[in-house]
Amino acid sequence: MLYLDDMQVGTKRSFGRYEVTREEVLDFARKYDPQPFHLSDEGAASTHFGRLAASGWHTCAMTMSMFVAEMGVNPQASLGAAGVDELRWLKPVYPGDVLRCESEILEVKPSRSRPEMGSMRTQTTTYNQHDEPVLRFIALALMRRKPAEG
């Protein structure tokens, strides 16, 4: 189990593999972001997307799926997150793309008022199969500190 105390600024890691399917893009769009360019090639043809593109929110959800899978392999003492800053959709994601993630720890900060926990800022970038960044954000994660030995 990795605790806040184990985290070091500058640490980088690569993880995840997510194959984007047409069916999933359409299903997500119908439920959560029913704009024409997320619903059909015809609806996207006259836009800068040119063809059916995944919702940026769907790209966030796929990134989160990869992150949670990574936490299953390398468990962390996570307490959730306090938010996301600087979210940017850098390039469209299309059916057939294969995504992966890279993250870097930017800041580790023990809580002054709650000594059993603290926060960590990480920048995560999601890439497609051409190593082109498609999504970038900074997350503020909350984590438990190592239990006192006793």
PDB file of N, CA and C in Angstrom, residues 53-99:
ATOM      1  N   ALA A  53     -16.551  11.515 -32.970  1.00  0.00           N
ATOM      2  CA  ALA A  53     -15.519  11.712 -31.955  1.00  0.00           C
ATOM      3  C   ALA A  53     -16.117  11.488 -30.565  1.00  0.00           C
ATOM      4  N   ALA A  54     -15.301  10.959 -29.678  1.00  0.00           N
ATOM      5  CA  ALA A  54     -15.736  10.742 -28.295  1.00  0.00           C
ATOM      6  C   ALA A  54     -15.907  12.086 -27.593  1.00  0.00           C
ATOM      7  N   SER A  55     -16.847  12.154 -26.696  1.00  0.00           N
ATOM      8  CA  SER A  55     -17.008  13.316 -25.823  1.00  0.00           C
ATOM      9  C   SER A  55     -15.746  13.480 -24.976  1.00  0.00           C
ATOM     10  N   GLY A  56     -15.377  14.722 -24.713  1.00  0.00           N
ATOM     11  CA  GLY A  56     -14.255  14.965 -23.810  1.00  0.00           C
ATOM     12  C   GLY A  56     -14.520  14.377 -22.433  1.00  0.00           C
ATOM     13  N   TRP A  57     -15.791  14.426 -22.017  1.00  0.00           N
ATOM     14  CA  TRP A  57     -16.142  13.847 -20.718  1.00  0.00           C
ATOM     15  C   TRP A  57     -15.968  12.334 -20.750  1.00  0.00           C
ATOM     16  N   HIS A  58     -16.230  11.718 -21.892  1.00  0.00           N
ATOM     17  CA  HIS A  58     -16.004  10.282 -22.039  1.00  0.00           C
ATOM     18  C   HIS A  58     -14.504   9.993 -21.940  1.00  0.00           C
ATOM     19  N   THR A  59     -13.682  10.847 -22.562  1.00  0.00           N
ATOM     20  CA  THR A  59     -12.229  10.681 -22.468  1.00  0.00           C
ATOM     21  C   THR A  59     -11.789  10.767 -21.005  1.00  0.00           C
ATOM     22  N   CYS A  60     -12.378  11.683 -20.246  1.00  0.00           N
ATOM     23  CA  CYS A  60     -12.083  11.755 -18.803  1.00  0.00           C
ATOM     24  C   CYS A  60     -12.463  10.449 -18.113  1.00  0.00           C
ATOM     25  N   ALA A  61     -13.632   9.903 -18.452  1.00  0.00           N
ATOM     26  CA  ALA A  61     -14.099   8.663 -17.823  1.00  0.00           C
ATOM     27  C   ALA A  61     -13.196   7.486 -18.185  1.00  0.00           C
ATOM     28  N   MET A  62     -12.742   7.424 -19.440  1.00  0.00           N
ATOM     29  CA  MET A  62     -11.825   6.353 -19.839  1.00  0.00           C
ATOM     30  C   MET A  62     -10.501   6.485 -19.096  1.00  0.00           C
ATOM     31  N   THR A  63     -10.033   7.725 -18.923  1.00  0.00           N
ATOM     32  CA  THR A  63      -8.807   7.968 -18.166  1.00  0.00           C
ATOM     33  C   THR A  63      -8.982   7.519 -16.723  1.00  0.00           C
ATOM     34  N   MET A  64     -10.116   7.832 -16.130  1.00  0.00           N
ATOM     35  CA  MET A  64     -10.380   7.414 -14.748  1.00  0.00           C
ATOM     36  C   MET A  64     -10.406   5.896 -14.637  1.00  0.00           C
ATOM     37  N   SER A  65     -10.972   5.235 -15.636  1.00  0.00           N
ATOM     38  CA  SER A  65     -10.997   3.773 -15.637  1.00  0.00           C
ATOM     39  C   SER A  65      -9.582   3.198 -15.612  1.00  0.00           C
ATOM     40  N   MET A  66      -8.700   3.783 -16.424  1.00  0.00           N
ATOM     41  CA  MET A  66      -7.301   3.318 -16.426  1.00  0.00           C
ATOM     42  C   MET A  66      -6.629   3.608 -15.092  1.00  0.00           C
ATOM     43  N   PHE A  67      -6.924   4.764 -14.504  1.00  0.00           N
ATOM     44  CA  PHE A  67      -6.335   5.134 -13.221  1.00  0.00           C
ATOM     45  C   PHE A  67      -6.760   4.162 -12.122  1.00  0.00           C
ATOM     46  N   VAL A  68      -8.048   3.833 -12.072  1.00  0.00           N
ATOM     47  CA  VAL A  68      -8.539   2.911 -11.037  1.00  0.00           C
ATOM     48  C   VAL A  68      -7.953   1.511 -11.240  1.00  0.00           C
ATOM     49  N   ALA A  69      -7.819   1.077 -12.499  1.00  0.00           N
ATOM     50  CA  ALA A  69      -7.188  -0.221 -12.764  1.00  0.00           C
ATOM     51  C   ALA A  69      -5.744  -0.220 -12.269  1.00  0.00           C
ATOM     52  N   GLU A  70      -5.033   0.885 -12.467  1.00  0.00           N
ATOM     53  CA  GLU A  70      -3.651   1.008 -11.982  1.00  0.00           C
ATOM     54  C   GLU A  70      -3.609   0.954 -10.454  1.00  0.00           C
ATOM     55  N   MET A  71      -4.587   1.561  -9.801  1.00  0.00           N
ATOM     56  CA  MET A  71      -4.633   1.508  -8.333  1.00  0.00           C
ATOM     57  C   MET A  71      -4.872   0.082  -7.842  1.00  0.00           C
ATOM     58  N   GLY A  72      -5.522  -0.748  -8.650  1.00  0.00           N
ATOM     59  CA  GLY A  72      -5.700  -2.157  -8.295  1.00  0.00           C
ATOM     60  C   GLY A  72      -4.390  -2.923  -8.340  1.00  0.00           C
ATOM     61  N   VAL A  73      -3.495  -2.526  -9.237  1.00  0.00           N
ATOM     62  CA  VAL A  73      -2.188  -3.165  -9.371  1.00  0.00           C
ATOM     63  C   VAL A  73      -1.208  -2.608  -8.335  1.00  0.00           C
ATOM     64  N   ASN A  74      -1.259  -1.299  -8.125  1.00  0.00           N
ATOM     65  CA  ASN A  74      -0.394  -0.605  -7.166  1.00  0.00           C
ATOM     66  C   ASN A  74      -1.278   0.161  -6.181  1.00  0.00           C
ATOM     67  N   PRO A  75      -1.813  -0.539  -5.167  1.00  0.00           N
ATOM     68  CA  PRO A  75      -2.781   0.082  -4.255  1.00  0.00           C
ATOM     69  C   PRO A  75      -2.241   1.327  -3.551  1.00  0.00           C
ATOM     70  N   GLN A  76      -3.108   2.306  -3.452  1.00  0.00           N
ATOM     71  CA  GLN A  76      -2.795   3.549  -2.759  1.00  0.00           C
ATOM     72  C   GLN A  76      -3.800   3.762  -1.645  1.00  0.00           C
ATOM     73  N   ALA A  77      -3.397   4.512  -0.645  1.00  0.00           N
ATOM     74  CA  ALA A  77      -4.264   4.844   0.477  1.00  0.00           C
ATOM     75  C   ALA A  77      -5.108   6.066   0.103  1.00  0.00           C
ATOM     76  N   SER A  78      -5.828   5.928  -0.976  1.00  0.00           N
ATOM     77  CA  SER A  78      -6.608   7.034  -1.526  1.00  0.00           C
ATOM     78  C   SER A  78      -7.826   7.358  -0.667  1.00  0.00           C
ATOM     79  N   LEU A  79      -8.096   8.637  -0.551  1.00  0.00           N
ATOM     80  CA  LEU A  79      -9.308   9.115   0.124  1.00  0.00           C
ATOM     81  C   LEU A  79     -10.178   9.903  -0.859  1.00  0.00           C
ATOM     82  N   GLY A  80      -9.968   9.662  -2.159  1.00  0.00           N
ATOM     83  CA  GLY A  80     -10.731  10.393  -3.171  1.00  0.00           C
ATOM     84  C   GLY A  80      -9.956  11.600  -3.654  1.00  0.00           C
ATOM     85  N   ALA A  81     -10.685  12.539  -4.208  1.00  0.00           N
ATOM     86  CA  ALA A  81     -10.040  13.737  -4.750  1.00  0.00           C
ATOM     87  C   ALA A  81     -10.830  14.975  -4.367  1.00  0.00           C
ATOM     88  N   ALA A  82     -10.114  16.080  -4.277  1.00  0.00           N
ATOM     89  CA  ALA A  82     -10.753  17.355  -3.944  1.00  0.00           C
ATOM     90  C   ALA A  82     -11.103  18.151  -5.192  1.00  0.00           C
ATOM     91  N   GLY A  83     -10.606  17.704  -6.349  1.00  0.00           N
ATOM     92  CA  GLY A  83     -10.947  18.409  -7.575  1.00  0.00           C
ATOM     93  C   GLY A  83      -9.920  18.245  -8.656  1.00  0.00           C
ATOM     94  N   VAL A  84     -10.205  18.919  -9.778  1.00  0.00           N
ATOM     95  CA  VAL A  84      -9.350  18.877 -10.960  1.00  0.00           C
ATOM     96  C   VAL A  84      -9.142  20.308 -11.435  1.00  0.00           C
ATOM     97  N   ASP A  85      -7.924  20.630 -11.772  1.00  0.00           N
ATOM     98  CA  ASP A  85      -7.581  21.950 -12.314  1.00  0.00           C
ATOM     99  C   ASP A  85      -7.041  21.789 -13.732  1.00  0.00           C
ATOM    100  N   GLU A  86      -7.164  22.855 -14.494  1.00  0.00           N
ATOM    101  CA  GLU A  86      -6.528  22.939 -15.806  1.00  0.00           C
ATOM    102  C   GLU A  86      -6.865  21.775 -16.722  1.00  0.00           C
ATOM    103  N   LEU A  87      -8.106  21.337 -16.733  1.00  0.00           N
ATOM    104  CA  LEU A  87      -8.538  20.268 -17.628  1.00  0.00           C
ATOM    105  C   LEU A  87      -8.531  20.774 -19.059  1.00  0.00           C
ATOM    106  N   ARG A  88      -7.816  20.044 -19.935  1.00  0.00           N
ATOM    107  CA  ARG A  88      -7.737  20.422 -21.343  1.00  0.00           C
ATOM    108  C   ARG A  88      -7.936  19.199 -22.221  1.00  0.00           C
ATOM    109  N   TRP A  89      -8.827  19.345 -23.197  1.00  0.00           N
ATOM    110  CA  TRP A  89      -8.979  18.339 -24.238  1.00  0.00           C
ATOM    111  C   TRP A  89      -8.100  18.804 -25.387  1.00  0.00           C
ATOM    112  N   LEU A  90      -7.017  18.101 -25.643  1.00  0.00           N
ATOM    113  CA  LEU A  90      -5.970  18.563 -26.546  1.00  0.00           C
ATOM    114  C   LEU A  90      -6.158  18.098 -27.987  1.00  0.00           C
ATOM    115  N   LYS A  91      -6.802  16.974 -28.161  1.00  0.00           N
ATOM    116  CA  LYS A  91      -6.975  16.394 -29.489  1.00  0.00           C
ATOM    117  C   LYS A  91      -8.185  15.465 -29.429  1.00  0.00           C
ATOM    118  N   PRO A  92      -8.950  15.374 -30.513  1.00  0.00           N
ATOM    119  CA  PRO A  92     -10.111  14.477 -30.497  1.00  0.00           C
ATOM    120  C   PRO A  92      -9.705  13.011 -30.298  1.00  0.00           C
ATOM    121  N   VAL A  93     -10.608  12.280 -29.683  1.00  0.00           N
ATOM    122  CA  VAL A  93     -10.462  10.837 -29.515  1.00  0.00           C
ATOM    123  C   VAL A  93     -11.523  10.188 -30.391  1.00  0.00           C
ATOM    124  N   TYR A  94     -11.087   9.212 -31.186  1.00  0.00           N
ATOM    125  CA  TYR A  94     -11.965   8.569 -32.161  1.00  0.00           C
ATOM    126  C   TYR A  94     -12.105   7.080 -31.861  1.00  0.00           C
ATOM    127  N   PRO A  95     -13.217   6.485 -32.293  1.00  0.00           N
ATOM    128  CA  PRO A  95     -13.317   5.027 -32.205  1.00  0.00           C
ATOM    129  C   PRO A  95     -12.113   4.401 -32.913  1.00  0.00           C
ATOM    130  N   GLY A  96     -11.553   3.382 -32.286  1.00  0.00           N
ATOM    131  CA  GLY A  96     -10.360   2.734 -32.819  1.00  0.00           C
ATOM    132  C   GLY A  96      -9.081   3.210 -32.160  1.00  0.00           C
ATOM    133  N   ASP A  97      -9.112   4.372 -31.507  1.00  0.00           N
ATOM    134  CA  ASP A  97      -7.934   4.847 -30.792  1.00  0.00           C
ATOM    135  C   ASP A  97      -7.650   3.920 -29.611  1.00  0.00           C
ATOM    136  N   VAL A  98      -6.380   3.853 -29.242  1.00  0.00           N
ATOM    137  CA  VAL A  98      -5.952   3.103 -28.057  1.00  0.00           C
ATOM    138  C   VAL A  98      -5.249   4.105 -27.152  1.00  0.00           C
ATOM    139  N   LEU A  99      -5.794   4.279 -25.955  1.00  0.00           N
ATOM    140  CA  LEU A  99      -5.309   5.295 -25.022  1.00  0.00           C
ATOM    141  C   LEU A  99      -4.413   4.702 -23.947  1.00  0.00           C
TER     142      LEU A  99
END
